[in-house]
């Protein structure tokens, strides 16, 4: 059989080579194809000669879905021609019928290819900047490519080839293909461009260079959390000299830097916000620790920098730090060579304020320094201009309504240096309303069931000073505080679980929102209490004596059976085999027996049995009455007999 096996199992390029080697082994069929095989672009023209060395044949021709010929006699060449090859599965065959009537044929191997309409790159399930060390999947979408087995997808970062992917799937028709690449970018990859390229490697017969379509580049941004660059965390300086603290850090996005002074109790921190990576302090006099906080969207890190001040041995240590080291006090030295001691302070009076929203406030900032260039207040409201030749500046606001205000008193020293102190302000607001309700329930409660009470507090600030108190009558049941910090007013809901008993019927629950603003805050604490919530507690009937009762009854005596039970709602009663419907039942006299009563309400029912027994017969009194009356009758008979005997005479017959 002289048929070339056009294998449907191409396995990439080496299989293509095998296929081409196999194409030469067909000596038995006297047909030769020229060219022996073709790689054709979809829609291109094609022309193949089939020639024979045999001179005595009955005819030859091409059999194909397009471009087939009729059986031609007396020729040695037939040509298969298609102007526009668009049949993906075409398998043209050249055949010859020999003089003895035998036919042999040879299939012409043709590979039809098509470059993709579009190649695009994207990040799967992600948009925006990437984070260092996280895995992402890049996807390369290749539209309408054929044949799949000749496709090589190449991944590039810049010009560096990262990976190439081939497909073992065999497909003659065009397909959509998606290739993926896992990446875990590092900070150095920030700004890198990824590309993917679809290449058709169609073997030596195919076009050179390989037909290629490359995606648009994908620019990636790689973010990473801040990191400190190496730097000293302890700086030694001599007293009165200047010091520069280094807190250089890197990160993407570029981190924000914040210095906080952590030397004193910590509340009145001086804060410098900005991108400065060094903190210059002039004329250091006291040992101090500075915190430098570096933050970007991925994290925050803190470094402590200690400033150690050497005291020269010839100077007495008490010459320095004469001012108390409270956060409101700052000490500085003039820059003269001879250490002349000048102590000054900035003092706030009052040192911190608690103000009701909309109230007025006034704080004095005073200094003991007499030679300064001016002082003033910096604030969103009530700020002052720089005032010279004064020792006191006052910050006043008539209607304080800025929830986040941070007024700062500053002083400009003669050498141009500025010192400042921030006034801690707590602005508070009592709630607009405080209301109590039962969650997911209305109407009476049932004993032993759990209910959730909710306290809704509207528009309160600050949250961290709120105490929610729960009361039953005047008894404090629970108090709740909040760790959430919020300067602006918020709505808050507190809940309390209760499981009421029958004794709680009619009790009143209340919740109270209290603002505990510390010793500087108003006393007593501003408080808003909810309306009371009265609860009704239902419970099933119960007997004070639940056990069955046995009662004796004398003939003709009347007895009352007491089936009274307690319960809420008030129980109703039912007596077995009777229409009677009250708690107290008088059975018909002389009818001993068993009486069962049931007390019931909406919550439950309970039954009790009364057994009424007649008093036993053979009573002593009756006995003696019977004996006595028997004796009397006998005496009467004897007397009557004696009288009759006497009247009739001794011989008369009775
Ligand atoms: C096919 O044969 C014809 C003449 O017989 C010749 O002109 C043509 O160039 C040949 N084509 C190929 C592809 O060899
Ligand atoms: C080839 O055939 C296809 C489909 O039949 C058609 O869309 C295309 O225009 C043709 N091209 C030429 C060059 O005739
Ligand atoms: C690409 O594929 C070839 C073989 O097909 C291989 O030798 C080469 O290492 C591959 N390159 C990469 C970057 O994977
Ligand atoms: C290749 O074949 C496998 C198995 O038949 C299939 O899961 C996969 O989707 C195919 N790939 C393409 C690109 O068609
Ligand atoms: C990708 O980066 C290049 C060079 O940095 C720039 O020219 C191009 O506009 C960027 N493309 C996108 C989509 O941001
Ligand atoms: C750290 O401090 C020492 C001594 O104060 C100094 O010699 C050194 O240069 C400093 N290193 C850096 C990185 O600033
Ligand atoms: C930190 O506090 C010290 C005194 O405790 C003071 O001298 C210094 O100016 C403060 N620095 C900053 C940046 O707040
Ligand atoms: C801070 O100190 C460093 C070194 O002591 C100096 O180079 C720099 O100019 C100073 N910066 C400012 C704003 O004073
Ligand atoms: C700072 O601390 C060091 C060591 O703890 C000490 O020797 C030095 O006297 C201190 N300086 C001041 C001004 O207190
Ligand atoms: C205070 O300011 C608020 C908001 O600006 C305003 O609603 C309120 O009436 C003002 N109160 C007084 C007493 O001026
Ligand atoms: C209320 O809170 C205080 C402390 O915050 C606690 O000592 C007290 O026991 C609490 N009272 C109740 C009833 O939970
Ligand atoms: C019935 O019993 C209840 C309690 O069990 C009691 O309070 C009530 O007085 C009794 N009634 C009579 C009529 O004895």
PDB file of C-alpha atoms in Angstrom, residues 357-479:
ATOM      1  CA  UNK A 357     -20.126  69.683  71.473  1.00  0.00           C
ATOM      2  CA  UNK A 358     -21.096  73.275  70.699  1.00  0.00           C
ATOM      3  CA  UNK A 359     -19.918  74.665  74.045  1.00  0.00           C
ATOM      4  CA  UNK A 360     -17.346  77.361  74.434  1.00  0.00           C
ATOM      5  CA  UNK A 361     -13.789  76.708  75.561  1.00  0.00           C
ATOM      6  CA  UNK A 362     -10.850  78.857  76.511  1.00  0.00           C
ATOM      7  CA  UNK A 363      -7.298  77.762  77.343  1.00  0.00           C
ATOM      8  CA  UNK A 364      -4.279  79.856  78.265  1.00  0.00           C
ATOM      9  CA  UNK A 365      -0.813  79.043  77.069  1.00  0.00           C
ATOM     10  CA  UNK A 366       1.853  80.775  79.097  1.00  0.00           C
ATOM     11  CA  UNK A 367       5.614  80.879  79.090  1.00  0.00           C
ATOM     12  CA  UNK A 368       8.182  81.968  81.607  1.00  0.00           C
ATOM     13  CA  UNK A 369      10.566  82.911  78.802  1.00  0.00           C
ATOM     14  CA  UNK A 370      10.936  86.638  78.362  1.00  0.00           C
ATOM     15  CA  UNK A 371      13.012  86.749  75.210  1.00  0.00           C
ATOM     16  CA  UNK A 372      11.152  84.947  72.451  1.00  0.00           C
ATOM     17  CA  UNK A 373      10.240  86.035  68.968  1.00  0.00           C
ATOM     18  CA  UNK A 374       6.555  85.457  69.471  1.00  0.00           C
ATOM     19  CA  UNK A 375       4.007  82.854  70.446  1.00  0.00           C
ATOM     20  CA  UNK A 376       0.548  81.817  69.324  1.00  0.00           C
ATOM     21  CA  UNK A 377      -2.061  79.117  68.831  1.00  0.00           C
ATOM     22  CA  UNK A 378      -2.442  77.060  65.684  1.00  0.00           C
ATOM     23  CA  UNK A 379      -5.888  75.460  65.320  1.00  0.00           C
ATOM     24  CA  UNK A 380      -8.669  74.908  62.773  1.00  0.00           C
ATOM     25  CA  UNK A 381     -10.783  77.258  64.933  1.00  0.00           C
ATOM     26  CA  UNK A 382      -9.676  79.912  67.371  1.00  0.00           C
ATOM     27  CA  UNK A 383      -6.070  80.102  66.151  1.00  0.00           C
ATOM     28  CA  UNK A 384      -4.241  83.337  66.938  1.00  0.00           C
ATOM     29  CA  UNK A 385      -1.673  85.323  65.059  1.00  0.00           C
ATOM     30  CA  UNK A 386       1.935  85.329  66.226  1.00  0.00           C
ATOM     31  CA  UNK A 387       2.039  87.630  69.243  1.00  0.00           C
ATOM     32  CA  UNK A 388       5.222  89.275  70.435  1.00  0.00           C
ATOM     33  CA  UNK A 389       6.067  90.680  73.841  1.00  0.00           C
ATOM     34  CA  UNK A 390       3.455  88.561  75.598  1.00  0.00           C
ATOM     35  CA  UNK A 391       3.686  85.759  78.099  1.00  0.00           C
ATOM     36  CA  UNK A 392       0.195  84.403  77.614  1.00  0.00           C
ATOM     37  CA  UNK A 393      -1.875  83.601  74.525  1.00  0.00           C
ATOM     38  CA  UNK A 394      -5.435  82.340  74.779  1.00  0.00           C
ATOM     39  CA  UNK A 395      -7.242  79.889  72.547  1.00  0.00           C
ATOM     40  CA  UNK A 396     -10.960  80.588  72.578  1.00  0.00           C
ATOM     41  CA  UNK A 397     -13.814  79.032  70.626  1.00  0.00           C
ATOM     42  CA  UNK A 398     -17.419  79.997  71.368  1.00  0.00           C
ATOM     43  CA  UNK A 399     -19.048  77.034  69.707  1.00  0.00           C
ATOM     44  CA  UNK A 400     -16.642  74.097  69.440  1.00  0.00           C
ATOM     45  CA  UNK A 401     -17.912  71.777  66.706  1.00  0.00           C
ATOM     46  CA  UNK A 402     -14.739  70.345  65.129  1.00  0.00           C
ATOM     47  CA  UNK A 403     -14.600  66.714  66.275  1.00  0.00           C
ATOM     48  CA  UNK A 404     -10.954  66.276  65.392  1.00  0.00           C
ATOM     49  CA  UNK A 405      -9.529  69.593  66.519  1.00  0.00           C
ATOM     50  CA  UNK A 406      -5.912  69.510  67.753  1.00  0.00           C
ATOM     51  CA  UNK A 407      -4.982  73.013  68.913  1.00  0.00           C
ATOM     52  CA  UNK A 408      -1.248  73.618  69.257  1.00  0.00           C
ATOM     53  CA  UNK A 409       0.462  76.357  71.212  1.00  0.00           C
ATOM     54  CA  UNK A 410       3.860  77.296  69.828  1.00  0.00           C
ATOM     55  CA  UNK A 411       6.707  79.584  70.689  1.00  0.00           C
ATOM     56  CA  UNK A 412       9.389  80.867  68.348  1.00  0.00           C
ATOM     57  CA  UNK A 413      12.740  81.106  70.026  1.00  0.00           C
ATOM     58  CA  UNK A 414      15.285  83.758  69.185  1.00  0.00           C
ATOM     59  CA  UNK A 415      17.396  81.353  67.124  1.00  0.00           C
ATOM     60  CA  UNK A 416      14.390  80.608  64.887  1.00  0.00           C
ATOM     61  CA  UNK A 417      13.605  77.308  66.530  1.00  0.00           C
ATOM     62  CA  UNK A 418       9.983  76.524  67.286  1.00  0.00           C
ATOM     63  CA  UNK A 419       8.641  74.528  70.171  1.00  0.00           C
ATOM     64  CA  UNK A 420       5.041  73.532  70.476  1.00  0.00           C
ATOM     65  CA  UNK A 421       2.636  71.641  72.653  1.00  0.00           C
ATOM     66  CA  UNK A 422      -0.660  70.090  71.669  1.00  0.00           C
ATOM     67  CA  UNK A 423      -3.713  70.613  73.835  1.00  0.00           C
ATOM     68  CA  UNK A 424      -5.593  67.349  74.335  1.00  0.00           C
ATOM     69  CA  UNK A 425      -9.289  68.035  73.664  1.00  0.00           C
ATOM     70  CA  UNK A 426     -12.111  65.603  74.261  1.00  0.00           C
ATOM     71  CA  UNK A 427     -15.329  66.708  72.587  1.00  0.00           C
ATOM     72  CA  UNK A 428     -18.370  64.846  73.800  1.00  0.00           C
ATOM     73  CA  UNK A 429     -22.013  64.657  72.905  1.00  0.00           C
ATOM     74  CA  UNK A 430     -24.825  63.036  74.852  1.00  0.00           C
ATOM     75  CA  UNK A 431     -27.003  60.727  72.764  1.00  0.00           C
ATOM     76  CA  UNK A 432     -30.051  62.077  70.922  1.00  0.00           C
ATOM     77  CA  UNK A 433     -32.048  59.116  72.088  1.00  0.00           C
ATOM     78  CA  UNK A 434     -31.648  55.979  74.156  1.00  0.00           C
ATOM     79  CA  UNK A 435     -34.283  53.332  73.680  1.00  0.00           C
ATOM     80  CA  UNK A 436     -34.786  49.805  74.894  1.00  0.00           C
ATOM     81  CA  UNK A 437     -36.551  47.002  73.061  1.00  0.00           C
ATOM     82  CA  UNK A 438     -36.869  43.228  72.968  1.00  0.00           C
ATOM     83  CA  UNK A 439     -35.164  41.755  69.948  1.00  0.00           C
ATOM     84  CA  UNK A 440     -37.295  39.555  67.643  1.00  0.00           C
ATOM     85  CA  UNK A 441     -40.144  39.310  70.135  1.00  0.00           C
ATOM     86  CA  UNK A 442     -43.275  41.117  71.182  1.00  0.00           C
ATOM     87  CA  UNK A 443     -45.943  40.466  73.767  1.00  0.00           C
ATOM     88  CA  UNK A 444     -45.636  38.561  77.043  1.00  0.00           C
ATOM     89  CA  UNK A 445     -42.528  36.547  77.821  1.00  0.00           C
ATOM     90  CA  UNK A 446     -42.571  32.933  78.964  1.00  0.00           C
ATOM     91  CA  UNK A 447     -40.772  31.884  82.123  1.00  0.00           C
ATOM     92  CA  UNK A 448     -37.420  30.200  81.486  1.00  0.00           C
ATOM     93  CA  UNK A 449     -37.109  31.404  77.891  1.00  0.00           C
ATOM     94  CA  UNK A 450     -34.159  33.547  76.797  1.00  0.00           C
ATOM     95  CA  UNK A 451     -34.807  37.013  75.403  1.00  0.00           C
ATOM     96  CA  UNK A 452     -32.402  39.573  74.088  1.00  0.00           C
ATOM     97  CA  UNK A 453     -32.893  43.163  75.160  1.00  0.00           C
ATOM     98  CA  UNK A 454     -31.396  45.796  72.933  1.00  0.00           C
ATOM     99  CA  UNK A 455     -30.408  49.297  73.883  1.00  0.00           C
ATOM    100  CA  UNK A 456     -30.132  51.667  70.941  1.00  0.00           C
ATOM    101  CA  UNK A 457     -28.034  54.734  71.589  1.00  0.00           C
ATOM    102  CA  UNK A 458     -28.081  57.328  68.883  1.00  0.00           C
ATOM    103  CA  UNK A 459     -25.383  59.825  68.070  1.00  0.00           C
ATOM    104  CA  UNK A 460     -22.951  59.588  70.972  1.00  0.00           C
ATOM    105  CA  UNK A 461     -19.306  60.607  71.172  1.00  0.00           C
ATOM    106  CA  UNK A 462     -16.688  59.618  72.086  1.00  0.00           C
ATOM    107  CA  UNK A 463     -17.367  55.889  72.033  1.00  0.00           C
ATOM    108  CA  UNK A 464     -14.422  55.023  74.260  1.00  0.00           C
ATOM    109  CA  UNK A 465     -15.940  56.968  77.149  1.00  0.00           C
ATOM    110  CA  UNK A 466     -19.386  55.387  76.908  1.00  0.00           C
ATOM    111  CA  UNK A 467     -20.637  53.083  79.659  1.00  0.00           C
ATOM    112  CA  UNK A 468     -23.952  51.363  78.969  1.00  0.00           C
ATOM    113  CA  UNK A 469     -25.665  50.284  82.192  1.00  0.00           C
ATOM    114  CA  UNK A 470     -28.543  47.841  82.404  1.00  0.00           C
ATOM    115  CA  UNK A 471     -31.020  48.044  85.236  1.00  0.00           C
ATOM    116  CA  UNK A 472     -33.887  45.875  86.485  1.00  0.00           C
ATOM    117  CA  UNK A 473     -35.843  48.241  88.709  1.00  0.00           C
ATOM    118  CA  UNK A 474     -32.998  49.908  90.601  1.00  0.00           C
ATOM    119  CA  UNK A 475     -30.695  46.917  90.476  1.00  0.00           C
ATOM    120  CA  UNK A 476     -27.620  47.305  88.205  1.00  0.00           C
ATOM    121  CA  UNK A 477     -27.426  44.136  86.113  1.00  0.00           C
ATOM    122  CA  UNK A 478     -24.518  44.811  83.792  1.00  0.00           C
ATOM    123  CA  UNK A 479     -22.322  47.563  82.458  1.00  0.00           C
TER     124      UNK A 479
END
